[in-house]
Tab-separated table of C-alpha atoms in Angstrom:
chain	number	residue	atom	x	y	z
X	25	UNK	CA	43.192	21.690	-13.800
X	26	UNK	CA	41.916	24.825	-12.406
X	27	UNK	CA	38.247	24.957	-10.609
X	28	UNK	CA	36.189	28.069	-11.276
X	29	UNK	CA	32.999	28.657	-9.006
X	30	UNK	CA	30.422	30.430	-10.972
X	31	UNK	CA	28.149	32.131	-9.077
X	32	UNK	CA	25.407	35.254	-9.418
X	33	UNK	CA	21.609	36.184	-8.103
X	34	UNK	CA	18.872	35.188	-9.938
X	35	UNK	CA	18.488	37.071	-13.366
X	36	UNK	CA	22.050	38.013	-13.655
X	37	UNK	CA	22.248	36.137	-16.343
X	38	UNK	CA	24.908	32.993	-15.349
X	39	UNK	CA	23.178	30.644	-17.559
X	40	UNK	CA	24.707	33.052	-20.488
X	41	UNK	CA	28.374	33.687	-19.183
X	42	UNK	CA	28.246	29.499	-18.375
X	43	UNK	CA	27.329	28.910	-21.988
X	44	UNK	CA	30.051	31.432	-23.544
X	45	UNK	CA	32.698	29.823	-21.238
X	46	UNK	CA	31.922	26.596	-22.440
X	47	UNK	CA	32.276	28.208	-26.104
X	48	UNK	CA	35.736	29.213	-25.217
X	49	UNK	CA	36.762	25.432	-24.442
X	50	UNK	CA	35.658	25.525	-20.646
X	51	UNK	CA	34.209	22.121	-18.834
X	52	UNK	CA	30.873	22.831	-17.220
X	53	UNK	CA	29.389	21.345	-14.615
X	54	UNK	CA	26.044	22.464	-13.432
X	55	UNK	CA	24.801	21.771	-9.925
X	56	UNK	CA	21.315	22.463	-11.227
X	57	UNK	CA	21.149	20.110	-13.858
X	58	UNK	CA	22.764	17.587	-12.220
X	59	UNK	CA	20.498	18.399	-9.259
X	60	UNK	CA	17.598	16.829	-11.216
X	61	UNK	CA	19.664	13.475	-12.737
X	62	UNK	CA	20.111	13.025	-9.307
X	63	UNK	CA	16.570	12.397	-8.223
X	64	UNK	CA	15.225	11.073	-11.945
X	65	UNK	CA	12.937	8.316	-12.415
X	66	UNK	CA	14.635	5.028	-11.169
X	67	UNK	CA	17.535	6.145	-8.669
X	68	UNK	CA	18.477	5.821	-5.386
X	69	UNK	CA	17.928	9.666	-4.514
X	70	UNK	CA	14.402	9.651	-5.811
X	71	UNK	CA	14.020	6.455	-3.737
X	72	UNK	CA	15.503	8.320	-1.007
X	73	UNK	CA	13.291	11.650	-1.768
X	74	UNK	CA	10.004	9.120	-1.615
X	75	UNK	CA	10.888	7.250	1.332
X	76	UNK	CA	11.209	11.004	3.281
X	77	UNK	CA	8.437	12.683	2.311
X	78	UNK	CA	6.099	10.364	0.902
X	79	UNK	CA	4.392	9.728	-2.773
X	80	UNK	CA	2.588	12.590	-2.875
X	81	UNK	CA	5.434	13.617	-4.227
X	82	UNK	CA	5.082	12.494	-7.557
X	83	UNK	CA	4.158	13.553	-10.509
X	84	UNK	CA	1.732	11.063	-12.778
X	85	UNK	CA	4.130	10.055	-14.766
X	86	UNK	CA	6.674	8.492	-11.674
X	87	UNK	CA	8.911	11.908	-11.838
X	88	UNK	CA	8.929	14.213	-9.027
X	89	UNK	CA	6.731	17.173	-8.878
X	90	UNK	CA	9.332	19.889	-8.076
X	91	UNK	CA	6.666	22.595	-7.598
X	92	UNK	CA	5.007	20.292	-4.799
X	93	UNK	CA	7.993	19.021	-3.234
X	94	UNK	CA	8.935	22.866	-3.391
X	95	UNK	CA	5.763	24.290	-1.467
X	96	UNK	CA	6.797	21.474	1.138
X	97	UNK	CA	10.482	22.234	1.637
X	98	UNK	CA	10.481	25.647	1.194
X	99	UNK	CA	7.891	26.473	3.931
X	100	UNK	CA	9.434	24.582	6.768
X	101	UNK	CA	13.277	24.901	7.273
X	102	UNK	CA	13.572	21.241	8.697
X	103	UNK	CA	11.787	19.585	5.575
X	104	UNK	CA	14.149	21.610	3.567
X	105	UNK	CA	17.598	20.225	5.279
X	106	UNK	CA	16.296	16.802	4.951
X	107	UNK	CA	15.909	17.237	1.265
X	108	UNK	CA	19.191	18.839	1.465
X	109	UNK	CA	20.835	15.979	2.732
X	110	UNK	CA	19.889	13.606	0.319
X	111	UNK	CA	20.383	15.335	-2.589
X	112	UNK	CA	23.424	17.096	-2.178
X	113	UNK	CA	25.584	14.427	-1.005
X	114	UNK	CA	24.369	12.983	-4.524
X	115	UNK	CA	25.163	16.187	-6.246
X	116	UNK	CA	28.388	16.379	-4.813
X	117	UNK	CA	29.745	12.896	-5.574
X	118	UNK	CA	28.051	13.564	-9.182
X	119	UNK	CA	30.363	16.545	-9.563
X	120	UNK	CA	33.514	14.984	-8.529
X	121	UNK	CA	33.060	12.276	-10.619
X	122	UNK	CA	32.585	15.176	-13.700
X	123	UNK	CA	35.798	16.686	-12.431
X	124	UNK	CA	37.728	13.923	-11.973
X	125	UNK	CA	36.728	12.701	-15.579
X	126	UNK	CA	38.040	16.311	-17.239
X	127	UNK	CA	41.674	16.754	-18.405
X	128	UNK	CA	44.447	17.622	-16.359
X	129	UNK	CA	44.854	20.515	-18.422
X	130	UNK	CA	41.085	21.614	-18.431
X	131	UNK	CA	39.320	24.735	-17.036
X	132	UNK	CA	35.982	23.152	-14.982
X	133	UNK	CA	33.533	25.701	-14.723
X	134	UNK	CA	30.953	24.966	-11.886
X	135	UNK	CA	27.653	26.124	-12.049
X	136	UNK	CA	26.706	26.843	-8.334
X	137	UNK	CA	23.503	29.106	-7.796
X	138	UNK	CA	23.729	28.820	-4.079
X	139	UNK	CA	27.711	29.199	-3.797
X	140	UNK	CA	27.991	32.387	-1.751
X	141	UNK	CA	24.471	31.309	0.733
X	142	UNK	CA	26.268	27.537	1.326
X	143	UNK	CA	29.840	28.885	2.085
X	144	UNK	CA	31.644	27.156	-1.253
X	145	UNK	CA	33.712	29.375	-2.096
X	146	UNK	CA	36.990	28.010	-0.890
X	147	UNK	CA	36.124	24.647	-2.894
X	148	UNK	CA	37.832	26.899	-5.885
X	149	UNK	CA	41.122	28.148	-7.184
X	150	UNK	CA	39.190	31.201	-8.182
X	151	UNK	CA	35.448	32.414	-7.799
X	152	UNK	CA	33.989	34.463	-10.595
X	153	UNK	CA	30.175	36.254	-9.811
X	154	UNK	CA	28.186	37.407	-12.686
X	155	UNK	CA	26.687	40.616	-11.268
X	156	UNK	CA	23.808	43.048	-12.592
X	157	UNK	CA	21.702	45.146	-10.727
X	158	UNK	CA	18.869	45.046	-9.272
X	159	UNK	CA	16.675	46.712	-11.701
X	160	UNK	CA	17.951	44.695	-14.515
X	161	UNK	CA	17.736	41.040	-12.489
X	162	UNK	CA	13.995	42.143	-12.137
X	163	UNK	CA	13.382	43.280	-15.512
X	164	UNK	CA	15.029	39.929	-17.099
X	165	UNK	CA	12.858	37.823	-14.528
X	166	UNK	CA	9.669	39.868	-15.515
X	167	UNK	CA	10.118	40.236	-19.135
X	168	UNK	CA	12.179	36.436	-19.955
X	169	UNK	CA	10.862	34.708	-17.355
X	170	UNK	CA	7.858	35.354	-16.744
X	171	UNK	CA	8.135	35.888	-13.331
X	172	UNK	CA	5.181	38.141	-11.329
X	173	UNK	CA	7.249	41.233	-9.981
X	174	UNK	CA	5.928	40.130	-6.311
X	175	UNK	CA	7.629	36.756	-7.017
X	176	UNK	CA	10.759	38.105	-8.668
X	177	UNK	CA	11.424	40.711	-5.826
X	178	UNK	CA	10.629	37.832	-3.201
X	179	UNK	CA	13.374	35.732	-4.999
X	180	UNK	CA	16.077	38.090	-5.419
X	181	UNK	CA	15.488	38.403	-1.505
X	182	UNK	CA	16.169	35.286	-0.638
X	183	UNK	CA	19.439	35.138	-1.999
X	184	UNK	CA	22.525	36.547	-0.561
X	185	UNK	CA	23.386	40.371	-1.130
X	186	UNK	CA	24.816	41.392	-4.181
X	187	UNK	CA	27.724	42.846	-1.689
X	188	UNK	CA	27.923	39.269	0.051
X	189	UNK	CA	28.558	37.816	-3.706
X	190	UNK	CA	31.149	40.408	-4.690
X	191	UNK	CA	32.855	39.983	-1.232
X	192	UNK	CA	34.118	36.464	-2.386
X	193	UNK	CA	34.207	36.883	-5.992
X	194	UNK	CA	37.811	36.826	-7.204
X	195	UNK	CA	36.687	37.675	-10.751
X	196	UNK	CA	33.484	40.126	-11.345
X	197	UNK	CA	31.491	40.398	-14.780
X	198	UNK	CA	29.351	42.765	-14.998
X	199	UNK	CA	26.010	42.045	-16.894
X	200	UNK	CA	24.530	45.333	-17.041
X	201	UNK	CA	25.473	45.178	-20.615
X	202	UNK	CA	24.327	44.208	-24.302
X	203	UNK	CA	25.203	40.634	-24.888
X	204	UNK	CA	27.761	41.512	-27.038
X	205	UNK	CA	29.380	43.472	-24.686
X	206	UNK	CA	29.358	41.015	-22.590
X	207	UNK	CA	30.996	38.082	-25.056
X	208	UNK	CA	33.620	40.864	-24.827
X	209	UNK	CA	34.032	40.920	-20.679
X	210	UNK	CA	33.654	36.916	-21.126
X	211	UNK	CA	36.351	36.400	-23.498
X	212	UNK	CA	39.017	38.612	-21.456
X	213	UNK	CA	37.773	36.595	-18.466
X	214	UNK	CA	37.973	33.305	-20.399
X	215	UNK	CA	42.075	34.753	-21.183
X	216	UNK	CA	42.744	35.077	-17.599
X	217	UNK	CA	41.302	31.917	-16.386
X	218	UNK	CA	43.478	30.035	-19.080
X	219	UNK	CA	46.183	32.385	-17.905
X	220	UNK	CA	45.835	31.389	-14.621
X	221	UNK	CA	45.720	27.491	-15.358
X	222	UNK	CA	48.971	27.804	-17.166
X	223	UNK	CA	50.367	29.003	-13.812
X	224	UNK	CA	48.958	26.480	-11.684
X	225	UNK	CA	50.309	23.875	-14.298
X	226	UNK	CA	53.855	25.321	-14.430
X	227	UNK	CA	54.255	25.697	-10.852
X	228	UNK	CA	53.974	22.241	-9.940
């Protein structure tokens, strides 16, 4: 088996190279996703999640109300560890059991937004950072998402540098590109990941 960290700034456009990896036969796991399964209606982390910061919490409908619980966390560092360490204790066993569930022979992709800001990085046989610049992360976030450009530019600043990403990136893409360029760079990537497993699998 051979973990990959995915990693890239907001607007890079991960979600994309994730979704063509998994295309070319990899296993994804995706911290956000399973971020949210984590604390769903009915478990022990939104149980957790309740019991720290209260019911206010909630949504109508029993489900947590990200955007509040966000303006709560967000605001005050301390609020914002606590949160952390319910959920990603959670997350983490979730992923393990994901990995552990994969074939021997498998390439698991992880999906981590936050890889290069929470020190991950040597969780992985190799590290591969979807990169674009700065003009085109704002642009996507503007145009795709939606995004005010006050809100886009206050985003992309709260993530690590594009140079702190690169420094631990073993493999770069990048997504300055068309997308059909880049099914190109993520196909030759794809190659030498499954290159790479082979080794790992051969040398033991």
């Amino acid at each position: 088996m051979l973990k990959v960290g995915l990693t890239g700034g907001i607007g890079a456009g991960k979600s994309e190279v994730s979704r063509l990896l998994v295309e070319h036969g990899a296993v994804l796991i995706d911290a956000d996703r399973i971020a949210r399964e984590v604390v769903a209606p009915g478990t022990p982390g939104l149980a957790a999640v309740i019991e720290a910061f209260g019911e206010d919490v909630l949504a109508e409908d029993g489900s947590l109300d990200r955007p509040r619980l966000g303006s709560i966390v967000f605001a005050d560092p301390d609020r914002l560890a606590v949160l952390n360490s319910i959920v990603h204790p959670l997350v983490g066993a979730r992923s393990r059991e994901l990995e552990e569930a994969a074939a021997e022979d498998a390439v698991v992709v992880h999906d981590v937004p936050l890889l290069t800001e929470n020190g991950l990085a040597p969780l992985y046989d190799v590290v591969v950072v979807v990169d674009a610049g700065p003009e085109t992360q704002l642009d996507r976030l503007v145009r795709l998402r939606g995004m005010t450009e006050e809100d886009a530019r206050a985003r992309m600043a709260a993530q690590a540098t594009r140079e702190k990403r690169r420094e631990i990136a073993d493999i770069v893409i990048d997504n300055d590109v068309p997308i059909e360029e880049l099914r190109r760079r993520v196909k030759d990537v794809w190659d030498e990941l499954v290159r790479r497993s082979q080794g790992a699998q051969g040398s033991r």
